[in-house]
Amino acid sequence: MAPLSTRLLIQRGRPKSNRLGKIRSLDLSGLNLLSEDLDHTLLGRLKQLQELDLSDNQLETLPADLGLPHLHVLHCANNQLSDVTHLCQFPQLEELSLEGNPFLTVSDSLKVTFLLPELRKFNGKDASTTRSKAESLNRELTTRVATHWKKFMAALSPEEQAQAQADFVKSAVRNIRYGPVSLSEFTQWRVRMISEELVASGGTHTREADMPEGSHKATATQQPRARPVALRRPGDTLLSLSPQKRMCTSLLAPVEGSLVGSDSSQPVLQLEPLHFLQCHSKNNSPSDLKTQLWACAFEPAWDEGAASQTVATCGGEAVCVIDCQTGIVLHKYKVPGEEFFSVAWTALTVVTQTGHKKRWNVLAAAGLRGLVRLLHVQAGFCCGLIRGHRKAIATLCFSPTHETHLFTASYDKRIILWDIGTPNQDYEFQASHLLTLDTTSTPLRLCPVPPCPDTYLLAGCEGGCCCWDVRLDQPQKKRVCEVEFVFSEGSKVSGQRVDGLAFVNEDVVASKGSSLGTICLWSWSQTWQGRGSQPTVAVVVLAWLQWSPTILAYFSLSTCPDKGLVLCGDEQGSVWIYDVRPLLAQRSPPQTAPQAPTQILKWPQPQAMGQTVTKTMVNTVVANPAFTYLTALTDSNIVAIWRRGEP
C-alpha cells in the first residue's frame, strides 16, 4: 500500500470536496495500512472530520497526534491493535468499534471508558454496561490506594514522608491487587493514576474516578446483576431433565446431620458464601428454573505462581466467564438452540505478522450439537469451529503437555484427539484429526494419566472405566480400549458406570459411580503393574470415601492436587470436601469402612425474590489450584461461589 495522499483522502472522503478541510466522513478501510502510514501532518488537515473508518487494516497502534479534535465516530475493527491509550486524543468520541483486534483485552475495554468521557456506543453496544463495571472496580481501587497511603506514611518519620512520596506510587502498583488476573493490566493502570493524583494533592484528596458527567446516571439505568430465583416448592412438579444427561429422576431422603472428618486434628476450612449468579438464564428470564449447569474450569493464571480467580461456566445456550472476587460476568457467549455440556482452557503462544509474541488463553466449549467452539474470550469472538462428532459432546479436555492437543468425547461412542494448531493471519483455527478412540459406551469424563499423559488416556464411561494408548508414533489411527478397570477385589464384572474421575496426585485416582454412596481412591501405578496382558483388571484400592447414598448419576467430582482435596456435590445442594492426605500417608492396608468427609459445605439458602432458595442439585464443584475460590454449578441455573477465609 502506498502512503496516504491528498488525492486518496479526497476520493474516499464525504462530502465530495477538493479541500480536505471540508471532509466530514472518511473511509480508509481495507487498504492494508500500517501504523506508520497514518501521516499525522496529512490527517491533521481534516479539521472538520467527524467520522473515520480504519477497519480491516494492519494497524498495531494509533499515532498519538493525529490532530482530529472533532472526531465523533471511529471504526478500527479487524486490526492488530494492542493498546488503547492513544484514544485520549479524541475527547469528543461518541462511538467506537474495536471488534476483531485479538490482542485487546477486557482491561482495554475498561480503559476506554476512562479515556473517552463522551462515549455512548462501544462495539455496537451501549457503553454504559462497560462503564458500570469500570466504576465498580475503580471505587474499590480508590479505597485500597487510600488505605495503602495511610499504612505507607504511618511507617515513616515526617522528614522521610516528604521524600518518600514518589516511592509510594511504585509501592501501590506493586502491592495493590484486586479483581481477576485478566484485569491486572487495568487495575495497575488505574492504581498508578490514582496514586499519582493522591501524591500530587499531598495525600489530602482522591477522586473516585475521572469518569464523564452522567456516568452515574447511566449506571442507575442498568439492570442489577441477575440473582437466583426460588427453586421448586413442595407440591411443584419436578423439573424437566435432559434425557441425555440425567436418566434417573427419583430422589432419596436428604442426608441428615453434618458429617465430620474421621481425623479431628484436620482443620475445618473457612468458606464464605460470596456470590449466587443466575447468568445462564434463557432469554435473560429471571423465572428460568430449568437451565442445567454442567461444567466449569478456572482460567490458567497469566503469571507463574499467581492464583487464578476467573472461571468459565457452561449450561444451556451460554458460556460465561466470571470474576470470582467481584462476581462480575466478564464475558458471555451465547448460541441459541445449543446446550453446552463442557468447557476447557488452554494457553497458546502466537506470533503476529510483525514478529511479536502474544499469549492467548483460548476456551473450548462443546455440547448438544456435537460442535467444538474455540473462543477467544478476551476479544469476544469464536475463532474456530470443529465438526467431528455425529452426536452431542459429553466432555472435552486439553493435553497437559501439548497446548494444542484437544480430546473430545461424544455420545457417538468415540473419543477424538485433535490438534487445533495455531491461528492463521485471519485469527482462525484449522484443526487436524490425530486419533480416534472407539468406546463401547458413552464416555463421560477424560483424564490424561499424569506420569505419562502422552501415552495413556483414562476415561470414565457409562459402561465402566477404560484406558487407551494415545501415543502418536504408533501406526493405528483408530484404536479400541486397551484395558478396562473394575472396582471389586477379585471381580471381573464390568459395566458399572463411572461418572466421576480425576487424579488426586501423580498416582492416585478418585473415581465415583461404581459403588453406591462411595468414592474410590485407587493407585494407577500398582494397578497397571499388576495388569499383565489382561484386558480387564481390578484396581488396587487405597481407600473408600463416604458420599451421598443417592441413586442419581452425573454428579462430577473434582480434585485440588496442590491441597490434596477431593470435592463433590450432591442432590441436596451440599459440597462434600475430603482432605485425603492423611489417608494416602498411612502405610497400613486400606480400611474397609468408607472414610467420612473432612467437612460438608451445606447449601447456604440465600434469599431470592422474597423467598428462601432451599435445595438444589450441585452437578459440578471446582476449586482453583490455590483453593481460594470454590465454584458450584446447580441443576437450577445457579452459579454459587465461595471464598476461603484465612485460617
PDB file of C-alpha atoms in Angstrom, residues 507-644:
ATOM      1  CA  ASP A 507      -0.571 -41.702  41.036  1.00  0.00           C
ATOM      2  CA  VAL A 508      -3.849 -41.679  42.958  1.00  0.00           C
ATOM      3  CA  VAL A 509      -7.166 -41.689  41.083  1.00  0.00           C
ATOM      4  CA  ALA A 510     -10.511 -40.680  42.568  1.00  0.00           C
ATOM      5  CA  SER A 511     -13.495 -42.253  40.817  1.00  0.00           C
ATOM      6  CA  LYS A 512     -17.227 -42.327  41.528  1.00  0.00           C
ATOM      7  CA  GLY A 513     -20.225 -44.298  40.337  1.00  0.00           C
ATOM      8  CA  SER A 514     -19.017 -47.866  40.583  1.00  0.00           C
ATOM      9  CA  SER A 515     -20.420 -48.320  44.089  1.00  0.00           C
ATOM     10  CA  LEU A 516     -23.458 -46.585  45.563  1.00  0.00           C
ATOM     11  CA  GLY A 517     -22.706 -43.878  48.132  1.00  0.00           C
ATOM     12  CA  THR A 518     -18.907 -44.033  47.902  1.00  0.00           C
ATOM     13  CA  ILE A 519     -15.910 -42.564  46.104  1.00  0.00           C
ATOM     14  CA  CYS A 520     -12.970 -44.849  45.394  1.00  0.00           C
ATOM     15  CA  LEU A 521      -9.307 -43.880  45.750  1.00  0.00           C
ATOM     16  CA  TRP A 522      -7.037 -46.233  43.832  1.00  0.00           C
ATOM     17  CA  SER A 523      -3.445 -46.442  42.677  1.00  0.00           C
ATOM     18  CA  TRP A 524      -2.724 -46.139  38.975  1.00  0.00           C
ATOM     19  CA  SER A 525       0.835 -47.461  39.204  1.00  0.00           C
ATOM     20  CA  GLN A 526       0.029 -50.500  41.355  1.00  0.00           C
ATOM     21  CA  THR A 527      -2.984 -51.346  39.227  1.00  0.00           C
ATOM     22  CA  TRP A 528      -1.028 -51.033  35.985  1.00  0.00           C
ATOM     23  CA  GLN A 529       1.896 -53.077  37.286  1.00  0.00           C
ATOM     24  CA  GLY A 530      -0.443 -55.942  38.167  1.00  0.00           C
ATOM     25  CA  ARG A 531      -2.244 -55.882  34.856  1.00  0.00           C
ATOM     26  CA  GLY A 532      -0.059 -58.160  32.784  1.00  0.00           C
ATOM     27  CA  SER A 533      -1.754 -58.715  29.445  1.00  0.00           C
ATOM     28  CA  GLN A 534      -5.287 -58.949  30.807  1.00  0.00           C
ATOM     29  CA  PRO A 535      -7.995 -56.827  29.129  1.00  0.00           C
ATOM     30  CA  THR A 536      -9.818 -56.454  32.460  1.00  0.00           C
ATOM     31  CA  VAL A 537      -8.115 -55.758  35.776  1.00  0.00           C
ATOM     32  CA  ALA A 538      -9.296 -54.926  39.310  1.00  0.00           C
ATOM     33  CA  VAL A 539      -7.984 -51.636  40.648  1.00  0.00           C
ATOM     34  CA  VAL A 540      -5.744 -51.536  43.727  1.00  0.00           C
ATOM     35  CA  VAL A 541      -7.987 -49.718  46.186  1.00  0.00           C
ATOM     36  CA  LEU A 542      -6.315 -47.355  48.657  1.00  0.00           C
ATOM     37  CA  ALA A 543      -9.430 -46.085  50.418  1.00  0.00           C
ATOM     38  CA  TRP A 544     -13.177 -45.603  50.108  1.00  0.00           C
ATOM     39  CA  LEU A 545     -14.765 -42.218  50.827  1.00  0.00           C
ATOM     40  CA  GLN A 546     -18.289 -41.895  52.167  1.00  0.00           C
ATOM     41  CA  TRP A 547     -20.587 -39.893  49.874  1.00  0.00           C
ATOM     42  CA  SER A 548     -24.335 -39.343  49.407  1.00  0.00           C
ATOM     43  CA  PRO A 549     -26.433 -42.549  49.042  1.00  0.00           C
ATOM     44  CA  THR A 550     -28.374 -41.033  46.121  1.00  0.00           C
ATOM     45  CA  ILE A 551     -29.113 -43.189  43.091  1.00  0.00           C
ATOM     46  CA  LEU A 552     -28.896 -40.137  40.820  1.00  0.00           C
ATOM     47  CA  ALA A 553     -25.960 -40.054  38.415  1.00  0.00           C
ATOM     48  CA  TYR A 554     -23.718 -37.431  36.788  1.00  0.00           C
ATOM     49  CA  PHE A 555     -22.522 -35.538  39.856  1.00  0.00           C
ATOM     50  CA  SER A 556     -18.982 -34.852  38.717  1.00  0.00           C
ATOM     51  CA  LEU A 557     -16.165 -34.948  41.266  1.00  0.00           C
ATOM     52  CA  SER A 558     -13.007 -32.850  41.023  1.00  0.00           C
ATOM     53  CA  THR A 559      -9.679 -32.648  42.823  1.00  0.00           C
ATOM     54  CA  CYS A 560      -7.348 -29.932  44.037  1.00  0.00           C
ATOM     55  CA  PRO A 561      -3.959 -31.702  43.826  1.00  0.00           C
ATOM     56  CA  ASP A 562      -1.963 -28.868  45.400  1.00  0.00           C
ATOM     57  CA  LYS A 563      -4.081 -29.204  48.562  1.00  0.00           C
ATOM     58  CA  GLY A 564      -4.789 -32.955  48.485  1.00  0.00           C
ATOM     59  CA  LEU A 565      -8.549 -32.395  48.261  1.00  0.00           C
ATOM     60  CA  VAL A 566     -11.414 -34.265  46.623  1.00  0.00           C
ATOM     61  CA  LEU A 567     -14.667 -32.351  46.002  1.00  0.00           C
ATOM     62  CA  CYS A 568     -18.147 -33.493  45.011  1.00  0.00           C
ATOM     63  CA  GLY A 569     -21.658 -32.035  45.116  1.00  0.00           C
ATOM     64  CA  ASP A 570     -24.889 -33.900  45.865  1.00  0.00           C
ATOM     65  CA  GLU A 571     -28.634 -33.817  45.327  1.00  0.00           C
ATOM     66  CA  GLN A 572     -29.256 -31.633  48.407  1.00  0.00           C
ATOM     67  CA  GLY A 573     -27.086 -28.682  47.385  1.00  0.00           C
ATOM     68  CA  SER A 574     -24.185 -29.708  49.635  1.00  0.00           C
ATOM     69  CA  VAL A 575     -20.492 -29.854  48.754  1.00  0.00           C
ATOM     70  CA  TRP A 576     -18.525 -32.783  50.189  1.00  0.00           C
ATOM     71  CA  ILE A 577     -14.871 -31.957  50.909  1.00  0.00           C
ATOM     72  CA  TYR A 578     -12.238 -34.612  51.621  1.00  0.00           C
ATOM     73  CA  ASP A 579      -8.656 -33.916  52.689  1.00  0.00           C
ATOM     74  CA  VAL A 580      -7.160 -37.253  51.641  1.00  0.00           C
ATOM     75  CA  ARG A 581      -3.520 -36.547  52.525  1.00  0.00           C
ATOM     76  CA  PRO A 582      -3.706 -38.454  55.854  1.00  0.00           C
ATOM     77  CA  LEU A 583      -5.269 -41.445  54.074  1.00  0.00           C
ATOM     78  CA  LEU A 584      -2.560 -41.504  51.434  1.00  0.00           C
ATOM     79  CA  ALA A 585       0.214 -41.129  54.001  1.00  0.00           C
ATOM     80  CA  GLN A 586      -0.772 -44.192  56.031  1.00  0.00           C
ATOM     81  CA  ARG A 587       1.144 -47.392  55.279  1.00  0.00           C
ATOM     82  CA  SER A 588      -1.399 -49.822  56.747  1.00  0.00           C
ATOM     83  CA  PRO A 589      -3.826 -51.716  54.486  1.00  0.00           C
ATOM     84  CA  PRO A 590      -6.905 -49.719  53.456  1.00  0.00           C
ATOM     85  CA  GLN A 591      -9.848 -49.705  55.819  1.00  0.00           C
ATOM     86  CA  THR A 592     -12.944 -51.471  54.545  1.00  0.00           C
ATOM     87  CA  ALA A 593     -15.321 -48.888  56.042  1.00  0.00           C
ATOM     88  CA  PRO A 594     -15.719 -45.707  53.941  1.00  0.00           C
ATOM     89  CA  GLN A 595     -13.983 -42.671  55.416  1.00  0.00           C
ATOM     90  CA  ALA A 596     -16.170 -39.713  56.327  1.00  0.00           C
ATOM     91  CA  PRO A 597     -15.563 -36.377  54.601  1.00  0.00           C
ATOM     92  CA  THR A 598     -13.443 -33.737  56.281  1.00  0.00           C
ATOM     93  CA  GLN A 599     -16.483 -31.483  56.135  1.00  0.00           C
ATOM     94  CA  ILE A 600     -19.732 -30.936  54.264  1.00  0.00           C
ATOM     95  CA  LEU A 601     -20.425 -27.459  52.983  1.00  0.00           C
ATOM     96  CA  LYS A 602     -24.171 -27.037  53.373  1.00  0.00           C
ATOM     97  CA  TRP A 603     -26.312 -25.125  50.901  1.00  0.00           C
ATOM     98  CA  PRO A 604     -26.496 -21.599  52.399  1.00  0.00           C
ATOM     99  CA  GLN A 605     -30.170 -21.000  51.440  1.00  0.00           C
ATOM    100  CA  PRO A 606     -29.838 -17.467  50.016  1.00  0.00           C
ATOM    101  CA  GLN A 607     -32.832 -15.159  49.784  1.00  0.00           C
ATOM    102  CA  ALA A 608     -34.156 -14.515  46.287  1.00  0.00           C
ATOM    103  CA  MET A 609     -37.306 -12.696  45.197  1.00  0.00           C
ATOM    104  CA  GLY A 610     -38.601 -12.719  48.756  1.00  0.00           C
ATOM    105  CA  GLN A 611     -38.223 -16.468  49.197  1.00  0.00           C
ATOM    106  CA  THR A 612     -35.540 -18.772  50.515  1.00  0.00           C
ATOM    107  CA  VAL A 613     -33.720 -20.902  47.970  1.00  0.00           C
ATOM    108  CA  THR A 614     -33.682 -24.249  49.762  1.00  0.00           C
ATOM    109  CA  LYS A 615     -32.386 -27.331  47.966  1.00  0.00           C
ATOM    110  CA  THR A 616     -30.812 -27.861  44.578  1.00  0.00           C
ATOM    111  CA  MET A 617     -28.609 -30.450  42.892  1.00  0.00           C
ATOM    112  CA  VAL A 618     -24.929 -29.489  42.674  1.00  0.00           C
ATOM    113  CA  ASN A 619     -23.814 -31.054  39.404  1.00  0.00           C
ATOM    114  CA  THR A 620     -20.218 -29.848  39.495  1.00  0.00           C
ATOM    115  CA  VAL A 621     -17.902 -28.264  42.034  1.00  0.00           C
ATOM    116  CA  VAL A 622     -14.410 -26.996  41.160  1.00  0.00           C
ATOM    117  CA  ALA A 623     -11.796 -25.027  43.123  1.00  0.00           C
ATOM    118  CA  ASN A 624      -8.894 -23.026  41.735  1.00  0.00           C
ATOM    119  CA  PRO A 625      -5.432 -24.591  42.343  1.00  0.00           C
ATOM    120  CA  ALA A 626      -4.724 -22.384  45.368  1.00  0.00           C
ATOM    121  CA  PHE A 627      -8.189 -23.183  46.773  1.00  0.00           C
ATOM    122  CA  THR A 628      -9.053 -19.551  47.355  1.00  0.00           C
ATOM    123  CA  TYR A 629     -12.319 -19.846  45.422  1.00  0.00           C
ATOM    124  CA  LEU A 630     -14.777 -22.690  45.042  1.00  0.00           C
ATOM    125  CA  THR A 631     -17.437 -22.688  42.315  1.00  0.00           C
ATOM    126  CA  ALA A 632     -20.501 -24.938  42.303  1.00  0.00           C
ATOM    127  CA  LEU A 633     -22.941 -25.330  39.408  1.00  0.00           C
ATOM    128  CA  THR A 634     -26.503 -26.392  40.074  1.00  0.00           C
ATOM    129  CA  ASP A 635     -29.352 -28.087  38.280  1.00  0.00           C
ATOM    130  CA  SER A 636     -31.448 -24.960  38.761  1.00  0.00           C
ATOM    131  CA  ASN A 637     -29.483 -22.276  36.925  1.00  0.00           C
ATOM    132  CA  ILE A 638     -27.413 -21.022  39.863  1.00  0.00           C
ATOM    133  CA  VAL A 639     -23.654 -20.458  39.875  1.00  0.00           C
ATOM    134  CA  ALA A 640     -22.555 -20.433  43.530  1.00  0.00           C
ATOM    135  CA  ILE A 641     -19.150 -19.075  44.547  1.00  0.00           C
ATOM    136  CA  TRP A 642     -17.450 -19.437  47.942  1.00  0.00           C
ATOM    137  CA  ARG A 643     -14.236 -17.791  49.131  1.00  0.00           C
ATOM    138  CA  ARG A 644     -11.842 -19.433  51.562  1.00  0.00           C
TER     139      ARG A 644
END
